[in-house]
Structures are given as structure tokens and as C-alpha cells.
mmCIF file of C-alpha atoms in Angstrom:
data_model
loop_
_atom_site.group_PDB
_atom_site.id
_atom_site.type_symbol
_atom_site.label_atom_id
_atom_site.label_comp_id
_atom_site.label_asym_id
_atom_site.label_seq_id
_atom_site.Cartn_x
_atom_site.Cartn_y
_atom_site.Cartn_z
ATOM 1 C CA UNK C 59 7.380 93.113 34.734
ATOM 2 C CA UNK C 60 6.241 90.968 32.282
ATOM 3 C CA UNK C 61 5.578 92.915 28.915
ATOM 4 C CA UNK C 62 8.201 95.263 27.079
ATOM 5 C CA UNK C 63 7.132 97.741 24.713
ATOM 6 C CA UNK C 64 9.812 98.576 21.748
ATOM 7 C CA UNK C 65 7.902 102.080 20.759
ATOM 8 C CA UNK C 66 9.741 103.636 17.290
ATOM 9 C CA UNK C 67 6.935 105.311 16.886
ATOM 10 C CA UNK C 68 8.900 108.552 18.975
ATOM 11 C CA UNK C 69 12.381 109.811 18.297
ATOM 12 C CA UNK C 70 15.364 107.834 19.860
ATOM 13 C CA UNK C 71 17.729 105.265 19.600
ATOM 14 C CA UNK C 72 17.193 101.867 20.304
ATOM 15 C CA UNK C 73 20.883 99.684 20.395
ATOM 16 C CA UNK C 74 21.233 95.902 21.082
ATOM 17 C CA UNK C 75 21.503 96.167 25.022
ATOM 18 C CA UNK C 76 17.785 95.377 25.052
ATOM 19 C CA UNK C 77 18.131 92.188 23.317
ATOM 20 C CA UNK C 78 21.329 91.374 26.044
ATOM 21 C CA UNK C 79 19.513 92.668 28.831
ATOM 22 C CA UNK C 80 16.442 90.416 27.522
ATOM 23 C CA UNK C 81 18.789 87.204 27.299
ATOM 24 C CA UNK C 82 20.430 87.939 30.755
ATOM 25 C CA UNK C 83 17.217 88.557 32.637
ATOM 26 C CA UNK C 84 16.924 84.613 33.043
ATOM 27 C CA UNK C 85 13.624 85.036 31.597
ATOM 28 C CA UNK C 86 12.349 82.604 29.235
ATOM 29 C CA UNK C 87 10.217 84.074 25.946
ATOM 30 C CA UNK C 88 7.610 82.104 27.065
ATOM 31 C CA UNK C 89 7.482 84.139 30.561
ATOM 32 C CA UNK C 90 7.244 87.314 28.902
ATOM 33 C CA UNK C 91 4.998 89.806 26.263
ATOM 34 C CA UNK C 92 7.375 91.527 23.625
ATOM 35 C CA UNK C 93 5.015 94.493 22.400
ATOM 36 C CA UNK C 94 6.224 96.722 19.508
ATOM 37 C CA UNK C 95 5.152 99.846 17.962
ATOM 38 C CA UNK C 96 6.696 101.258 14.482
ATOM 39 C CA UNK C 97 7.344 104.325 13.162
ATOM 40 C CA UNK C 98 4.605 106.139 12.656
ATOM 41 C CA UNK C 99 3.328 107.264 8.851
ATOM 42 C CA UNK C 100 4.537 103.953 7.719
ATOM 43 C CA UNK C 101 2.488 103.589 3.930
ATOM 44 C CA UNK C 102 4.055 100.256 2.608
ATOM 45 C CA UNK C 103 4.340 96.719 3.441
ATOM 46 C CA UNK C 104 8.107 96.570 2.902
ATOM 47 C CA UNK C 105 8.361 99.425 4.681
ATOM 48 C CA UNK C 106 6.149 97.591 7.847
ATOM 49 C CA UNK C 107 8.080 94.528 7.521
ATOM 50 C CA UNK C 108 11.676 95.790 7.354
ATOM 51 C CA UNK C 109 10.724 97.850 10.762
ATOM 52 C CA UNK C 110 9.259 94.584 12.744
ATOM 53 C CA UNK C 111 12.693 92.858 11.530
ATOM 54 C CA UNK C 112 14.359 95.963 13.084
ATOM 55 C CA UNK C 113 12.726 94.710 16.413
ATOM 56 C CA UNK C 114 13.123 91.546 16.364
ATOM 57 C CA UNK C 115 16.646 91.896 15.398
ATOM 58 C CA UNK C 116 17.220 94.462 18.360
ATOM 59 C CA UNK C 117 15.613 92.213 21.143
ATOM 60 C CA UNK C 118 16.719 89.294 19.581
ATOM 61 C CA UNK C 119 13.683 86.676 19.531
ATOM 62 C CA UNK C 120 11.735 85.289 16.816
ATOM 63 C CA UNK C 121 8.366 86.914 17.306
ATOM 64 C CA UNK C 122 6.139 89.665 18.666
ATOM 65 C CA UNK C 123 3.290 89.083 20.831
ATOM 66 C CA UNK C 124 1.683 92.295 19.744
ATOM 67 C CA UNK C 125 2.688 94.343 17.119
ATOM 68 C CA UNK C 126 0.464 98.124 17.367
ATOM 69 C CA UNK C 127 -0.008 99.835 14.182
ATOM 70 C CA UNK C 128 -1.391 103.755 13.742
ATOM 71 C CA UNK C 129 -2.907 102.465 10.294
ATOM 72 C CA UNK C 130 -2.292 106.302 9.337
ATOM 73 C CA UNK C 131 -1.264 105.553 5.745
ATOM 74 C CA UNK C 132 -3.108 103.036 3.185
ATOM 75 C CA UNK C 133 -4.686 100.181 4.777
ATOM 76 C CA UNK C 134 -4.548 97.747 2.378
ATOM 77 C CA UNK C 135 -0.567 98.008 2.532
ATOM 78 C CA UNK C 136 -0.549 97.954 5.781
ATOM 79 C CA UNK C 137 -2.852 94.707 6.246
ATOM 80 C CA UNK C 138 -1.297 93.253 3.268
ATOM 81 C CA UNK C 139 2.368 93.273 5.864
ATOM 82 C CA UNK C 140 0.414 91.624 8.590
ATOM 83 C CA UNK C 141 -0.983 88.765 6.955
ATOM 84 C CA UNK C 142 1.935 88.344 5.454
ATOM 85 C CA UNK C 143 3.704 88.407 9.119
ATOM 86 C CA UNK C 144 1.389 86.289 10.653
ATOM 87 C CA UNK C 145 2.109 83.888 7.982
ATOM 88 C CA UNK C 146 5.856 83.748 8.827
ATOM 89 C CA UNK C 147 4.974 83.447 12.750
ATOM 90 C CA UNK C 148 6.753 86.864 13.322
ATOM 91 C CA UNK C 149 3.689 88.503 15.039
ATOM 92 C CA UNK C 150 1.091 87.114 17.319
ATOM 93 C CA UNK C 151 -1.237 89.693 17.716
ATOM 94 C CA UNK C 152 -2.189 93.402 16.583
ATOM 95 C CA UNK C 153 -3.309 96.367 17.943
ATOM 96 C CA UNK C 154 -4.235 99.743 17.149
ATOM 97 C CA UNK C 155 -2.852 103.208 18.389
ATOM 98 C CA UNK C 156 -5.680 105.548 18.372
ATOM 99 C CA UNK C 157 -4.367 109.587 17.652
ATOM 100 C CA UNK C 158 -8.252 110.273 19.839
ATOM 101 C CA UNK C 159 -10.152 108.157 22.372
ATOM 102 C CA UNK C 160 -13.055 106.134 21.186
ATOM 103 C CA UNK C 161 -11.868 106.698 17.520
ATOM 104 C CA UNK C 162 -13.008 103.430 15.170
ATOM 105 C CA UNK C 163 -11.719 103.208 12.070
ATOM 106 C CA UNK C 164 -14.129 101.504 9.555
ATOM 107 C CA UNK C 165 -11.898 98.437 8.104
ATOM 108 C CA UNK C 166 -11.207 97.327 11.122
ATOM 109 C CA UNK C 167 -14.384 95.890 11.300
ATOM 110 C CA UNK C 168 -13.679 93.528 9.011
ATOM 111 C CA UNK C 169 -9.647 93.453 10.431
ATOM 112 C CA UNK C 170 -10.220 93.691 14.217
ATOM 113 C CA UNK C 171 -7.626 94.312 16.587
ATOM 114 C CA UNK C 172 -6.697 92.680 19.681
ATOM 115 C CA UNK C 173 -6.067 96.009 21.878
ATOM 116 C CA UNK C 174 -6.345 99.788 21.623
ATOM 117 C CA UNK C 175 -3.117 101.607 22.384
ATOM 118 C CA UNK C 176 -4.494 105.448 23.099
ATOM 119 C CA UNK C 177 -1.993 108.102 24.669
ATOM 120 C CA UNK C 178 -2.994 111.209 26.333
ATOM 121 C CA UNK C 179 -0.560 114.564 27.328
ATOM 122 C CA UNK C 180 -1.569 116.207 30.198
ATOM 123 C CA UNK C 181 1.734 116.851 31.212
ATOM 124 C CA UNK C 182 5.453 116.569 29.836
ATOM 125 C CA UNK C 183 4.716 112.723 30.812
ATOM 126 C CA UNK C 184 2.119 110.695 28.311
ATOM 127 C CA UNK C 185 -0.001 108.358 30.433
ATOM 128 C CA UNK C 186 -0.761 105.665 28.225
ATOM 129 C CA UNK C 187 -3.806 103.124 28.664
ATOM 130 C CA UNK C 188 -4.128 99.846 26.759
ATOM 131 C CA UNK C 189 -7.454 98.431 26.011
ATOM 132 C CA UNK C 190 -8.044 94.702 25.295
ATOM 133 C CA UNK C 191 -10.575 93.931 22.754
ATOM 134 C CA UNK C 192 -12.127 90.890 24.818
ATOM 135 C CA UNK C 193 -12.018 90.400 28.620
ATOM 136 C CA UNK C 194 -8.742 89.242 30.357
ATOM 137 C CA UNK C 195 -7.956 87.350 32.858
ATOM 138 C CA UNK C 196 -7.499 89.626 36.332
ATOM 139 C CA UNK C 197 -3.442 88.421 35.643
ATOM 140 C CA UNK C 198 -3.622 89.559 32.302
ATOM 141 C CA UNK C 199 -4.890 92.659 33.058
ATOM 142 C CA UNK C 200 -2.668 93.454 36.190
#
């Protein structure tokens, strides 16, 4: 396992034993993908920001490699947060979590993402797919 996903975006509690399980693991943050996902319905920056500090603080590291957003509120706010996140080196990259496959959203056009985040229910279980806006590497994508 190389990747962990921090989701908020779903009810439940998150406490610091993923940031001491993280340090324990032997693992450096170089060897690894730290993915997170706020709460959904987020609709300002501070409100963007204050969650990826949440993360951050809770695995205890310095960044995020990818940070997915559902861009359901303003988007202006919400790109407003990442470039000023990306300015501070707190998030690499930044995806998208799409409510309906194939759904584009027109500003992202001019704000594309690195990866689509879509989840599906066909049973009590979401399978979950992610999509990479460019082609990977066959270890990137395994």
C-alpha cells in the first residue's frame, strides 16, 4: 500500500492514531501518496483551508499529494483556497469528486484537475474508481 486516503467527506471520526500509525510504519513521506478529501458542501476558503490543516494535523506531515474537492459550492472560493495552498506547499495536486460519471464542470477548463474521484453504490459497499487526467506509469496506476 502506498497511497492513504483521509475521506471527511462521510460521517466519522478520524483521531491521531493515523498520524502514529503513519510514523511507525517505517515508511518515509517520500515512499508514500497522502490523498485527502473534505467535507463535502464546503463554500469558503477559510472554511477549505482550516479542513486540509485538520489533515495534515491528524496524519502529521507537511503536505498532501492530492487534495479532491466536490467544487459543490462557489468556485471562485474554492480555487481562491487552492492557490493559496499551493502557495504554502501544503498540497501537491487536486482532483475532482464527480456526484455522476463523465460529469465536466465548465471552470475546470481553465482549472484542470489532476484525477477524477467518481463513486458508485451498487451495494452497501461504494466501489470507487480514480481517474488520472494524463497517462501513468503501469506503477502508478497499479
Amino acid at each position: 500500500i502506498s497511497s492513504f486516503l483521509i475521506n471527511f467527506s462521510n460521517p466519522g471520526k478520524y483521531d491521531h492514531g493515523l498520524g502514529t500509525a503513519f510514523s511507525e510504519s517505517g515508511l518515509s513521506r517520500d515512499e508514500v501518496q497522502l490523498i485527502g478529501i473534505p467535507e463535502k458542501g464546503i463554500i469558503k476558503a477559510d472554511g477549505l483551508i482550516e479542513q486540509v490543516e485538520k489533515i495534515l494535523d491528524l496524519m502529521d506531515t507537511d503536505y498532501l499529494d492530492l487534495l479532491i474537492l466536490d467544487f459543490a459550492g462557489p468556485h471562485e472560493e474554492i480555487i481562491a483556497a487552492v492557490e493559496q495552498l499551493r502557495a504554502q506547499e501544503k498540497v501537491v495536486e487536486i482532483g475532482v469528486l464527480e456526484e455522476k460519471p463523465g460529469e465536466k464542470k465548465e471552470f475546470l477548463e481553465e482549472f484542470p484537475a489532476s484525477a477524477t474521484l467518481s463513486a458508485f453504490r451498487f451495494t452497501p459497499a461504494a466501489v470507487k474508481s480514480l481517474t488520472l487526467a494524463e497517462a501513468a506509469s503501469e506503477e502508478t496506476t497499479q
